[in-house]
Coordinates of C-alpha atoms and ligand atoms in Angstrom, one line a residue:
X392 CA -45.3 155.6 -138.4
X393 CA -46.7 152.4 -136.9
X394 CA -45.1 149.0 -136.4
X395 CA -46.4 146.0 -138.3
X396 CA -45.6 142.4 -137.3
X397 CA -47.3 139.9 -139.6
X398 CA -51.0 140.9 -139.7
X399 CA -50.7 143.0 -136.6
X400 CA -50.3 146.8 -136.6
X401 CA -49.4 148.6 -133.4
X402 CA -49.4 152.3 -132.7
X403 CA -46.5 154.1 -131.1
X404 CA -48.3 154.8 -127.9
X405 CA -49.2 151.1 -127.4
X406 CA -45.6 150.0 -127.9
X407 CA -44.2 152.7 -125.5
X408 CA -46.9 151.9 -122.9
X409 CA -45.7 148.3 -123.0
X410 CA -42.0 148.9 -122.8
X411 CA -40.4 146.8 -120.1
X412 CA -37.0 148.3 -119.9
X413 CA -35.8 149.1 -116.3
X414 CA -36.6 152.8 -116.9
X415 CA -40.2 152.1 -117.8
X416 CA -41.0 149.1 -115.6
X417 CA -39.8 148.3 -112.1
X418 CA -37.5 145.2 -112.5
X419 CA -38.7 143.6 -109.3
X420 CA -42.5 143.9 -109.6
X421 CA -42.8 144.5 -113.4
X422 CA -45.1 147.5 -112.6
X423 CA -45.0 150.5 -114.9
X424 CA -43.1 153.5 -113.6
X425 CA -45.1 156.2 -115.6
X426 CA -48.6 157.3 -116.2
X427 CA -50.1 157.4 -119.7
X428 CA -50.0 161.3 -119.6
X429 CA -46.3 161.2 -118.9
X430 CA -45.6 160.0 -122.4
X431 CA -44.7 162.7 -125.0
X432 CA -47.9 163.9 -126.7
X433 CA -46.2 163.8 -130.1
X434 CA -44.8 160.3 -129.5
X435 CA -43.9 158.6 -132.8
X436 CA -41.9 155.6 -134.1
X437 CA -38.7 156.9 -135.5
X438 CA -37.3 153.5 -136.5
X439 CA -38.2 149.8 -136.1
X440 CA -36.2 146.7 -136.8
X441 CA -37.5 143.2 -136.8
X442 CA -34.8 140.4 -136.8
X443 CA -37.4 137.6 -136.8
X444 CA -37.2 137.1 -133.0
X445 CA -37.0 140.6 -131.6
X446 CA -38.6 143.9 -132.6
X447 CA -36.5 146.9 -131.7
X448 CA -38.3 150.3 -131.7
X449 CA -36.7 153.7 -131.5
X450 CA -39.1 156.5 -130.5
X451 CA -39.2 160.2 -131.4
X452 CA -39.0 162.7 -130.0
X453 CA -36.9 161.4 -127.1
X454 CA -34.9 158.6 -128.7
X455 CA -36.1 156.0 -126.2
X456 CA -35.4 152.4 -127.4
X457 CA -37.7 149.4 -126.6
X458 CA -37.2 145.8 -127.4
X459 CA -40.1 143.3 -127.7
X460 CA -40.1 139.6 -128.3
X461 CA -42.0 139.0 -131.6
X462 CA -44.0 136.1 -130.1
X463 CA -45.1 138.3 -127.2
X464 CA -46.3 141.1 -129.6
X465 CA -48.3 138.5 -131.5
X466 CA -49.9 136.8 -128.4
X467 CA -53.7 136.8 -128.6
X468 CA -55.7 138.7 -126.0
X469 CA -56.4 136.6 -122.9
X470 CA -60.1 135.7 -122.8
X471 CA -62.2 136.8 -119.8
X472 CA -62.5 133.4 -118.1
X473 CA -65.4 134.7 -116.0
X474 CA -67.7 134.8 -119.1
X475 CA -69.3 131.8 -120.9
X476 CA -66.1 131.6 -123.0
X477 CA -64.2 130.2 -120.0
X478 CA -66.8 127.6 -119.1
X479 CA -67.3 123.9 -119.6
X480 CA -70.9 122.8 -119.8
X481 CA -72.7 119.5 -119.0
X482 CA -69.8 117.9 -117.2
X483 CA -71.8 116.7 -114.1
X484 CA -70.7 117.4 -110.5
X485 CA -67.0 117.0 -109.9
X486 CA -66.5 115.1 -106.6
X487 CA -63.3 115.0 -104.6
X488 CA -62.3 113.6 -101.2
X489 CA -61.3 116.0 -98.4
X490 CA -57.8 114.4 -98.2
X491 CA -57.3 114.8 -102.0
X492 CA -58.4 118.4 -101.8
X493 CA -56.0 119.1 -99.0
X494 CA -53.1 117.4 -100.9
X495 CA -53.7 119.4 -104.1
X496 CA -56.4 122.0 -104.5
X497 CA -55.8 122.4 -108.3
X498 CA -58.6 120.1 -109.5
X499 CA -61.2 121.6 -107.1
X500 CA -60.4 125.2 -108.0
X501 CA -60.5 124.4 -111.7
X502 CA -63.8 122.6 -111.4
X503 CA -65.3 125.6 -109.5
X504 CA -64.1 128.0 -112.1
X505 CA -64.8 126.1 -115.3
X506 CA -67.7 123.7 -114.4
X507 CA -69.4 125.9 -111.8
X508 CA -68.9 123.8 -108.7
X509 CA -67.3 120.9 -106.8
X510 CA -68.5 118.6 -104.1
X511 CA -66.0 117.7 -101.3
X512 CA -66.7 114.5 -99.4
X513 CA -65.5 113.5 -96.0
X514 CA -65.1 117.0 -94.6
X515 CA -65.0 116.8 -90.8
X516 CA -68.4 117.7 -89.4
X517 CA -67.2 119.8 -86.5
X518 CA -68.9 123.2 -86.0
X519 CA -67.6 126.0 -88.3
X520 CA -65.4 123.7 -90.4
X521 CA -67.1 125.4 -93.5
X522 CA -64.8 128.4 -92.8
X523 CA -61.7 126.2 -93.1
X524 CA -63.0 124.8 -96.4
X525 CA -63.7 128.4 -97.6
X526 CA -60.1 129.4 -96.8
X527 CA -59.0 126.7 -99.2
X528 CA -60.9 128.7 -101.9
X529 CA -59.7 132.2 -100.9
X530 CA -61.2 134.4 -98.3
X531 CA -64.4 134.2 -96.3
X532 CA -66.8 137.1 -97.2
X533 CA -68.3 138.3 -94.0
X534 CA -71.8 139.7 -94.3
X535 CA -74.7 141.0 -92.1
X536 CA -75.4 137.3 -91.5
X537 CA -71.9 136.9 -89.9
X538 CA -68.9 134.9 -91.1
X539 CA -71.2 131.9 -91.6
X540 CA -74.9 131.2 -91.6
X541 CA -76.9 128.3 -90.2
X542 CA -79.5 126.5 -92.4
X543 CA -81.9 124.7 -90.2
X544 CA -85.5 124.9 -89.1
X545 CA -86.1 127.9 -86.8
X546 CA -89.1 128.8 -84.7
X547 CA -89.5 132.3 -86.1
X548 CA -88.0 132.0 -89.5
X549 CA -86.8 135.2 -91.2
X550 CA -86.1 133.4 -94.4
X551 CA -87.7 130.5 -96.2
X552 CA -84.4 128.7 -95.9
X553 CA -85.1 128.3 -92.1
X554 CA -88.3 126.3 -92.7
X555 CA -88.8 122.8 -94.2
X556 CA -90.2 124.3 -97.5
X557 CA -89.0 123.5 -100.9
X558 CA -86.6 126.2 -102.2
X559 CA -86.7 126.5 -106.0
X560 CA -83.5 127.1 -108.0
X561 CA -82.0 130.5 -107.1
X562 CA -78.8 132.4 -106.7
X563 CA -78.1 133.8 -103.2
X564 CA -77.9 137.5 -102.1
X565 CA -78.9 139.2 -105.4
X566 CA -79.5 142.3 -103.2
X567 CA -75.7 142.7 -102.7
X568 CA -73.4 144.7 -105.0
X569 CA -71.0 143.1 -105.4
X570 CA -72.8 139.8 -105.0
X571 CA -70.9 137.0 -103.2
X572 CA -69.4 135.0 -106.1
X573 CA -68.8 131.7 -104.3
X574 CA -71.1 129.9 -101.9
X575 CA -70.3 126.9 -99.6
X576 CA -72.9 124.6 -98.0
X577 CA -71.6 122.1 -95.6
X578 CA -73.9 119.3 -94.4
X579 CA -73.6 118.5 -90.7
X580 CA -76.8 116.6 -90.3
X581 CA -79.0 115.3 -93.1
X582 CA -82.8 114.8 -93.0
X583 CA -83.5 111.0 -92.7
X584 CA -83.6 109.2 -96.1
X585 CA -87.0 109.5 -97.6
X586 CA -88.1 112.7 -95.7
X587 CA -86.8 115.1 -98.4
X588 CA -84.2 117.8 -98.2
X589 CA -82.4 116.7 -101.4
X590 CA -80.2 119.2 -103.2
X591 CA -80.2 120.4 -106.8
X592 CA -78.0 122.6 -109.0
X593 CA -78.9 124.2 -112.4
X594 CA -76.3 125.7 -114.6
X595 CA -77.7 129.3 -115.2
X596 CA -75.2 130.0 -118.0
X597 CA -76.4 126.9 -119.9
X598 CA -80.0 128.0 -119.3
X599 CA -79.3 131.5 -120.5
X600 CA -77.5 130.2 -123.6
X601 CA -80.5 128.1 -124.4
X602 CA -82.8 131.1 -123.9
X603 CA -80.6 133.0 -126.4
X604 CA -80.8 130.2 -128.9
X605 CA -84.6 129.6 -128.5
X606 CA -85.9 133.1 -127.9
X607 CA -83.4 135.8 -128.6
X608 CA -85.9 138.6 -128.0
X609 CA -86.6 137.2 -124.5
X610 CA -82.9 137.0 -123.8
X611 CA -82.4 140.6 -124.9
X612 CA -85.2 141.7 -122.6
X613 CA -83.8 139.9 -119.5
X614 CA -80.2 141.1 -120.3
X615 CA -81.5 144.7 -120.7
X616 CA -83.9 145.1 -117.8
X617 CA -82.5 146.0 -114.3
X618 CA -84.4 144.3 -111.5
X619 CA -84.1 145.6 -108.0
X620 CA -83.6 143.0 -105.3
X621 CA -83.9 143.9 -101.6
X622 CA -83.3 142.4 -98.2
X623 CA -84.4 144.3 -95.1
X624 CA -84.6 143.5 -91.4
X625 CA -84.3 145.8 -88.3
X626 CA -80.5 146.2 -88.8
X627 CA -80.1 145.8 -92.5
X628 CA -81.4 147.4 -95.7
X629 CA -79.7 146.0 -98.8
X630 CA -80.7 146.5 -102.3
X631 CA -79.1 146.2 -105.8
X632 CA -80.4 146.6 -109.3
X633 CA -79.1 144.2 -112.0
X634 CA -80.5 142.4 -115.0
X635 CA -81.3 138.7 -114.5
X636 CA -78.8 137.9 -117.2
X637 CA -75.6 140.0 -117.0
X638 CA -73.5 140.3 -120.1
X639 CA -69.9 141.6 -120.6
X640 CA -69.3 144.5 -123.0
X641 CA -69.0 142.1 -125.9
X642 CA -72.4 140.4 -125.2
X643 CA -71.1 137.2 -123.5
X644 CA -73.0 135.8 -120.5
X645 CA -71.1 136.8 -117.4
X646 CA -73.6 136.6 -114.5
X647 CA -77.1 135.2 -113.6
X648 CA -79.2 136.6 -110.7
X649 CA -82.3 134.6 -110.2
X650 CA -84.2 134.9 -107.0
X651 CA -87.9 135.7 -107.0
X652 CA -88.1 135.7 -103.2
X653 CA -86.2 139.0 -103.0
X654 CA -87.2 140.7 -106.3
X655 CA -88.9 144.0 -105.8
X656 CA -91.7 145.3 -108.1
X657 CA -90.6 146.3 -111.5
X658 CA -91.6 149.9 -112.3
X659 CA -92.0 150.4 -116.0
X660 CA -94.5 151.2 -118.8
X661 CA -97.1 148.5 -119.4
X662 CA -95.6 147.1 -122.6
X663 CA -92.3 146.6 -120.9
X664 CA -93.9 144.9 -117.9
X665 CA -95.7 142.5 -120.3
X666 CA -92.5 141.7 -122.3
X667 CA -90.5 141.3 -119.1
X668 CA -92.9 138.8 -117.5
X669 CA -93.2 136.8 -120.7
X670 CA -89.3 136.5 -120.9
X671 CA -89.0 135.8 -117.2
X672 CA -91.5 132.9 -117.4
X673 CA -89.7 131.5 -120.5
X674 CA -86.4 131.6 -118.7
X675 CA -87.9 130.0 -115.6
X676 CA -89.3 127.3 -117.8
X677 CA -85.8 126.5 -119.1
X678 CA -84.4 126.5 -115.6
X679 CA -87.1 124.0 -114.5
X680 CA -86.2 121.5 -117.3
X681 CA -85.2 118.2 -115.6
X682 CA -82.3 117.6 -118.0
X683 CA -80.7 120.8 -116.9
X684 CA -80.8 119.9 -113.2
X685 CA -78.3 117.9 -111.2
X686 CA -80.0 116.1 -108.3
X687 CA -78.1 114.7 -105.4
X688 CA -78.3 114.3 -101.7
X689 CA -75.9 115.9 -99.3
X690 CA -74.8 113.6 -96.4
X691 CA -72.9 114.6 -93.3
X692 CA -69.3 115.6 -94.3
X693 CA -70.3 116.8 -97.8
X694 CA -69.5 120.3 -98.6
X695 CA -70.9 121.8 -101.8
X696 CA -68.9 124.7 -103.3
X697 CA -70.4 126.6 -106.2
X698 CA -70.2 129.7 -108.4
X699 CA -73.1 131.9 -107.1
X700 CA -72.9 134.0 -110.3
X701 CA -73.6 131.0 -112.4
X702 CA -75.1 128.0 -110.6
X703 CA -78.6 128.1 -109.2
X704 CA -79.1 125.9 -106.1
X705 CA -82.3 124.3 -104.8
X706 CA -83.6 121.8 -102.3
X707 CA -86.7 119.8 -102.0
X708 CA -89.1 120.1 -99.0
X709 CA -88.4 118.1 -95.9
X710 CA -90.3 117.2 -92.7
X711 CA -89.8 120.0 -90.3
X712 CA -89.3 117.7 -87.4
X713 CA -86.0 116.5 -89.0
X714 CA -82.9 117.9 -87.5
X715 CA -81.4 118.8 -90.9
X716 CA -78.4 121.2 -90.4
X717 CA -76.2 122.9 -92.9
X718 CA -73.6 125.6 -92.3
X719 CA -72.9 128.0 -95.2
X720 CA -70.6 130.9 -96.0
X721 CA -69.5 133.0 -98.9
X722 CA -66.2 133.6 -100.6
X723 CA -65.1 135.1 -104.0
X724 CA -63.9 133.9 -107.3
X725 CA -61.1 136.4 -107.8
X726 CA -59.1 134.6 -105.1
X727 CA -60.0 131.2 -106.6
X728 CA -58.6 132.3 -110.0
X729 CA -55.5 133.8 -108.3
X730 CA -54.7 130.6 -106.3
X731 CA -55.2 128.5 -109.4
X732 CA -52.9 130.7 -111.4
X733 CA -50.2 130.5 -108.7
X734 CA -50.5 126.7 -108.5
X735 CA -50.1 126.5 -112.2
X736 CA -47.2 129.0 -112.2
X737 CA -44.9 126.0 -111.6
X738 CA -45.0 125.1 -115.3
X739 CA -42.2 127.4 -116.6
X740 CA -39.7 125.7 -114.3
X741 CA -40.9 122.3 -115.6
X742 CA -40.5 123.6 -119.1
X743 CA -36.9 124.7 -118.3
X744 CA -36.2 121.3 -116.6
X745 CA -37.3 119.6 -119.8
X746 CA -35.1 121.9 -121.8
X747 CA -32.0 121.1 -119.7
X748 CA -32.7 117.3 -119.9
X749 CA -33.5 117.4 -123.7
X750 CA -31.8 119.9 -126.0
X751 CA -29.4 120.8 -123.1
X752 CA -27.6 117.5 -123.5
X753 CA -26.1 118.7 -126.8
X754 CA -22.5 119.7 -127.2
X755 CA -21.6 123.2 -126.1
X756 CA -19.9 124.9 -129.0
X757 CA -17.2 122.2 -129.2
X758 CA -16.2 122.5 -125.5
X759 CA -15.8 119.5 -123.2
X760 CA -19.1 120.0 -121.4
X761 CA -22.7 119.9 -122.6
X762 CA -24.9 123.0 -122.8
X763 CA -26.7 122.0 -119.7
X764 CA -23.5 121.3 -117.7
X765 CA -22.0 124.6 -118.9
X766 CA -25.0 126.5 -117.6
X767 CA -25.3 124.5 -114.3
X768 CA -21.6 125.2 -113.7
X769 CA -22.1 128.9 -114.3
X770 CA -24.9 128.9 -111.8
X771 CA -22.9 126.9 -109.3
X772 CA -20.1 129.5 -109.5
X773 CA -22.6 132.3 -109.1
X774 CA -24.2 130.7 -106.1
X775 CA -20.8 130.1 -104.5
X776 CA -19.9 133.8 -105.1
X777 CA -23.0 134.7 -103.1
X778 CA -24.9 136.3 -106.0
X779 CA -28.5 137.2 -105.5
X780 CA -31.3 134.8 -106.8
X781 CA -31.9 136.9 -109.9
X782 CA -28.2 136.6 -110.9
X783 CA -27.9 132.9 -110.1
X784 CA -31.0 132.4 -112.3
X785 CA -29.4 134.5 -115.1
X786 CA -26.2 132.4 -114.9
X787 CA -28.3 129.2 -115.0
X788 CA -30.3 130.4 -118.0
X789 CA -27.8 132.5 -119.9
X790 CA -27.4 130.3 -123.0
X791 CA -31.0 129.1 -123.4
X792 CA -31.1 131.1 -126.6
X793 CA -28.9 128.4 -128.2
X794 CA -31.6 125.9 -127.3
X795 CA -34.7 127.9 -128.1
X796 CA -33.7 130.4 -130.8
X797 CA -34.5 130.0 -134.5
X798 CA -30.7 129.9 -135.2
X799 CA -28.7 127.2 -133.4
X800 CA -25.4 127.1 -131.6
X801 CA -24.1 125.1 -134.5
X802 CA -25.0 128.0 -136.8
X803 CA -22.9 130.3 -134.6
X804 CA -19.9 128.0 -134.9
X805 CA -20.5 128.0 -138.7
X806 CA -20.1 131.8 -138.7
X807 CA -23.7 133.1 -138.3
X808 CA -24.3 135.2 -135.2
X809 CA -27.3 133.6 -133.6
X810 CA -27.8 136.5 -131.3
X811 CA -28.4 133.9 -128.6
X812 CA -28.2 136.4 -125.7
X813 CA -31.0 138.5 -127.1
X814 CA -33.1 135.5 -128.2
X815 CA -32.7 133.9 -124.8
X816 CA -33.5 137.1 -122.9
X817 CA -36.7 137.6 -125.0
X818 CA -37.8 134.1 -124.5
X819 CA -37.3 134.3 -120.8
X820 CA -39.0 137.6 -120.6
X821 CA -42.4 136.0 -120.5
X822 CA -41.6 134.6 -117.1
X823 CA -38.7 136.4 -115.5
X824 CA -38.0 140.0 -114.5
X825 CA -35.5 142.3 -116.2
X826 CA -33.0 141.6 -113.3
X827 CA -32.8 138.1 -114.8
X828 CA -33.2 138.8 -118.5
X829 CA -30.9 141.8 -118.9
X830 CA -27.7 140.1 -117.6
X831 CA -28.6 137.3 -120.1
X832 CA -29.1 139.8 -122.9
X833 CA -25.8 141.5 -122.2
X834 CA -23.6 138.5 -121.6
X835 CA -22.2 138.5 -125.1
X836 CA -21.8 142.3 -125.1
X837 CA -19.9 141.8 -121.8
X838 CA -17.3 139.6 -123.5
X839 CA -16.8 142.3 -126.2
X840 CA -16.6 144.9 -123.4
X841 CA -14.0 143.0 -121.4
X842 CA -11.8 142.4 -124.5
X843 CA -11.8 146.2 -124.9
X844 CA -11.1 147.2 -121.2
X845 CA -9.0 144.4 -119.8
X846 CA -5.7 143.8 -121.7
X847 CA -5.2 140.2 -120.6
X848 CA -8.9 139.1 -120.9
X849 CA -8.8 138.0 -124.5
X850 CA -5.8 135.7 -123.8
X851 CA -7.8 133.8 -121.2
X852 CA -10.7 132.9 -123.5
X853 CA -11.1 129.4 -124.9
X854 CA -10.5 128.9 -128.6
X855 CA -14.2 128.5 -129.4
X856 CA -14.9 131.7 -127.5
X857 CA -12.3 133.7 -129.4
X858 CA -13.7 132.3 -132.7
X859 CA -17.3 133.4 -131.8
X860 CA -16.1 136.8 -130.7
X861 CA -15.3 137.5 -134.3
X862 CA -18.7 136.5 -135.4
X863 CA -20.3 138.6 -132.7
X864 CA -18.5 141.8 -133.7
X865 CA -15.1 141.6 -132.0
X866 CA -13.9 143.9 -129.1
X867 CA -16.0 147.0 -128.5
X868 CA -14.9 150.4 -129.7
X869 CA -14.8 153.4 -127.3
X870 CA -18.4 154.5 -128.0
X871 CA -19.8 151.0 -127.4
X872 CA -17.7 150.7 -124.2
X873 CA -19.4 153.8 -122.8
X874 CA -22.8 152.7 -123.8
X875 CA -22.3 149.3 -122.2
X876 CA -21.0 150.7 -119.0
X877 CA -24.2 152.9 -118.8
X878 CA -26.5 149.8 -118.9
X879 CA -28.3 149.3 -115.6
X880 CA -27.2 145.7 -115.5
X881 CA -23.7 146.1 -116.8
X882 CA -22.0 145.0 -113.6
X883 CA -24.2 141.9 -113.3
X884 CA -23.5 141.1 -117.0
X885 CA -19.8 141.3 -116.4
X886 CA -20.0 139.0 -113.3
X887 CA -22.1 136.6 -115.3
X888 CA -19.5 136.7 -118.1
X889 CA -16.7 135.6 -115.8
X890 CA -18.6 132.7 -114.5
X891 CA -19.6 131.8 -118.1
X892 CA -15.9 131.8 -119.1
X893 CA -15.0 129.5 -116.1
X894 CA -17.9 127.1 -116.7
X895 CA -16.2 124.8 -119.2
X896 CA -14.4 122.4 -117.0
X897 CA -15.7 118.8 -117.1
X898 CA -14.1 118.1 -113.7
X899 CA -15.5 121.1 -111.8
X900 CA -18.2 120.5 -109.2
X901 CA -21.7 121.1 -110.7
X902 CA -25.0 121.2 -109.0
X903 CA -28.0 119.6 -110.8
X904 CA -31.1 121.4 -112.1
X905 CA -33.2 120.2 -109.2
X906 CA -30.9 122.2 -106.8
X907 CA -31.8 125.4 -108.6
X908 CA -35.5 124.9 -108.8
X909 CA -36.2 126.9 -105.6
X910 CA -34.1 129.8 -106.9
X911 CA -36.1 129.9 -110.2
X912 CA -39.4 129.6 -108.3
X913 CA -38.5 132.6 -106.1
X914 CA -37.7 134.8 -109.0
X915 CA -40.6 133.9 -111.4
X916 CA -42.6 137.0 -112.1
X917 CA -45.9 135.8 -113.6
Ligands
OGA1391 C1 -80.1 128.8 -98.7 C2 -80.3 127.5 -99.4 C3 -80.3 125.2 -99.5 C4 -80.5 124.0 -98.6 O1 -80.0 128.7 -97.5 O2 -80.0 129.8 -99.4 O3 -80.6 127.6 -100.6 O4 -80.2 122.9 -99.1 N1 -80.3 126.4 -98.8 O5 -81.1 124.1 -97.5
ZN1392 ZN1 -79.7 129.7 -101.2
ZN1393 ZN1 -22.3 130.6 -121.7

């Protein structure tokens, strides 16, 4: 048996592999606690229930139960942002000041990832500052050239870069595997105006996409022919073989290596050599089109940062007597994407803040406090009791299911169980670990549990709470009590329940949402 949610059909092994219960995934890190071969070979779905918000699956042969948010099951696959799918074309060169970059790196990281590069202006021109800039984009990639390299005229140049010659559009270090994915060039001294040394960038993804549209056969040849690049000096002998246009397994452009200086002879049958050179020239012709090239001039304090798997860089010739001096270094895109994701991780807390300010202002089930004040008061009590961050967060968020669920708190008061504890836990599960979501999920069960095990508990409940108890199933029977007590977060759920019951006093001290922001940020998982 498989499980179907709308158009989607999921096999048992997929569902089990993605179970996030505390037995299957570590509540703190979210990491899976089993290997794929640890799952029963004859795993099957014994039963599945879809309540419109949550899908509950019971597996055979071991009886394991997993719950999934329906929305989460239906989420589309995340696209590979490193391919052409994640890119923006033709936007020009994004330029930011050094102070703006230092205040907030988001725009620069985003421009580097999606547009291929960013120009920072006003960077201090002190020696080795390019390394500080690189650290704002992740980690410096040290190579045989050192942590940084100097680009200036040398007496015995080992590289064309150390002369005054023109350098045609190219990517750097194609002889490395993995290639450095980010390059920085920081201008300390420019050649005098009018003596050359201007810069250029060409979007290699845009050029490759044009080649695919104009000459698909040539595109296929370049994507399918490995070219060996090599760099050798007395201490170094680097080589790597890669196609000029690298594709992902689905055929999307993912990398361009273009550097005739370091390409080694292609060894292949005559017909392949002819086809390769025809395609190579056609691609070079597209790369040389003036409308694909961004021309600009680096002045002292400018630092150009670009995606070396995508953007080809170039410079015009300059008079060798000029003291032109750049410092460059390499870094990598994975850290850039990671930093950007972390910077954007703030959003869930903003979403929650909006929820408290908006829907949270509604009445709380006929009590004298609003939904928001009720939850803030529960969190205030949890914090005063010295609860850990995860439990303070759970107290703060325990009733979000009333605000986000398909069925409202008003429906609950009209006699329909809105299963708000489950709906809330599922909704929060996209951001928070089980240590937050399980106490939320169990806080209604905890009321039914306490009614069963504490003789005077029911008498202390508010009238509204006694009413909803009936809708939610009444006090637990002995079997349910045992099951509840065996839940990994039973004790936390009971503690949360007591704060919940006490958080209905309009006169009690209540911290505001801003006070709890740092707590939420500390426990966010994704
Ligand atoms: C290089 C290079 C560009 C420049 O050193 O690889 O492309 O502007 N330099 O000198
Ligand atoms: Zn270069
Ligand atoms: Zn509550």
